[in-house]
mmCIF file of C-alpha atoms in Angstrom:
data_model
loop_
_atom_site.group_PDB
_atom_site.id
_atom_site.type_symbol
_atom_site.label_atom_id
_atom_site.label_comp_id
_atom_site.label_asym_id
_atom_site.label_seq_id
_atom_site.Cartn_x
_atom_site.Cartn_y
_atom_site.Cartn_z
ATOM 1 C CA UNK A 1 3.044 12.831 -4.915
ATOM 2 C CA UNK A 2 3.888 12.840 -0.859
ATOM 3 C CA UNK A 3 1.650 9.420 -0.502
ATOM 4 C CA UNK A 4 3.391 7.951 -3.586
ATOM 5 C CA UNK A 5 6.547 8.945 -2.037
ATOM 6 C CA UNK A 6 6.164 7.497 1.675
ATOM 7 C CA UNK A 7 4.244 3.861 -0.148
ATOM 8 C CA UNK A 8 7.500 4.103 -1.849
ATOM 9 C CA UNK A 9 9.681 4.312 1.026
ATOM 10 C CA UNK A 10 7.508 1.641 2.547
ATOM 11 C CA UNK A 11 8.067 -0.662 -0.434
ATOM 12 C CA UNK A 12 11.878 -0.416 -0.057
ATOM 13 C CA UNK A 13 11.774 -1.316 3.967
ATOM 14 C CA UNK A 14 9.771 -4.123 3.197
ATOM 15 C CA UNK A 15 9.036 -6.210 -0.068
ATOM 16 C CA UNK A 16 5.717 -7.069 -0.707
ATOM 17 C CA UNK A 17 4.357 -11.152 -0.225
ATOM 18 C CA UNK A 18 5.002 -13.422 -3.582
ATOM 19 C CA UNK A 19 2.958 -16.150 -4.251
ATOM 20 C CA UNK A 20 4.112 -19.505 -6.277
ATOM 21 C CA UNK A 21 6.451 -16.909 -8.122
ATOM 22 C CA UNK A 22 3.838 -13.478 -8.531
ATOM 23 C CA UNK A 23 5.114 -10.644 -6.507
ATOM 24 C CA UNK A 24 2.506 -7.776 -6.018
ATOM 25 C CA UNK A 25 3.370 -4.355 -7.271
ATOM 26 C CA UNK A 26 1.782 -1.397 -6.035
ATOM 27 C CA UNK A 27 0.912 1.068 -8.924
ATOM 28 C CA UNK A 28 -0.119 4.081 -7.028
ATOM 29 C CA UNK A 29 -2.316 5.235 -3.965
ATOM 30 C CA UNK A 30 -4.640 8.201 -4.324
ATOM 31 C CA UNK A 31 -6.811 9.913 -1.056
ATOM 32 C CA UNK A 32 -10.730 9.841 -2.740
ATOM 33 C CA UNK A 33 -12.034 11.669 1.073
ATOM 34 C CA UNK A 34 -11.115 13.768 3.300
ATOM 35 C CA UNK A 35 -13.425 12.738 6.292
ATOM 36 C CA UNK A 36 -12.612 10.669 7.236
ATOM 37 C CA UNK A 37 -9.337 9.822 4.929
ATOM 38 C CA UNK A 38 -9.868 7.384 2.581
ATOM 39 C CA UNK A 39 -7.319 6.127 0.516
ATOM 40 C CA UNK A 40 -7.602 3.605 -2.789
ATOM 41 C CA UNK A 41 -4.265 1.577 -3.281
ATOM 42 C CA UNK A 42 -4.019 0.541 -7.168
ATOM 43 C CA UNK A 43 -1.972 -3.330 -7.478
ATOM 44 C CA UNK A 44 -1.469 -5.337 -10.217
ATOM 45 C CA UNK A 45 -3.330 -8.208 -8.481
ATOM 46 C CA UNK A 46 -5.361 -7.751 -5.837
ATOM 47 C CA UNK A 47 -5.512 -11.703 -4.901
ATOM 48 C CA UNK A 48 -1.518 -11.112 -4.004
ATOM 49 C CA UNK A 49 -2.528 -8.670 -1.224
ATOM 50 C CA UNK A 50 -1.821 -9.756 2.181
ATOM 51 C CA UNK A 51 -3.878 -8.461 4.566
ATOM 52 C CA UNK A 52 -1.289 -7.980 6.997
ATOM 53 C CA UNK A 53 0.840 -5.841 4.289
ATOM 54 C CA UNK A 54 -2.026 -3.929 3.545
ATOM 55 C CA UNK A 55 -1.989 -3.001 6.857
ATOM 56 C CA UNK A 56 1.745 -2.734 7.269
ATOM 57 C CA UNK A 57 0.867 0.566 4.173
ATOM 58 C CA UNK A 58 -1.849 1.432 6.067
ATOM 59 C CA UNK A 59 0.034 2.533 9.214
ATOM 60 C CA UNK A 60 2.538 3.665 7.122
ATOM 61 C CA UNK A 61 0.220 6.166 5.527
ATOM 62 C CA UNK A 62 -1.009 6.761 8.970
ATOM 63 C CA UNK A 63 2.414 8.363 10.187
ATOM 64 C CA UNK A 64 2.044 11.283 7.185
ATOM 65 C CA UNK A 65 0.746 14.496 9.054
#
């Protein structure tokens, strides 16, 4: 729920990359380990990812303590 919540928040700041008209959605994130954390973001297209947004939600995630 609280990662949902802050990729959420994220989303809102800043919109995710479209490409020739596709805009990625992110479906959900889950945390599969603990140590170190690990986290699995689902998308509906995984070729719309930029890496540099992936990493904008990375350090986003990074700021939940």
């Amino acid at each position: 729920g609280v990662l949902n919540d802050v990729i959420n928040e994220a989303i809102a700041m800043v919109q995710p990359p479209s490409d020739k008209g596709r805009r990625l959605k992110v479906l959900y994130v889950t945390q599969v380990s603990t140590k170190p954390p690990t986290f699995v973001i689902f998308v509906n297209n995984a070729e719309l990812a930029h890496y540099s947004y992936i990493r904008y939600l990375e350090n986003q995630l990074q700021k939940i303590k």
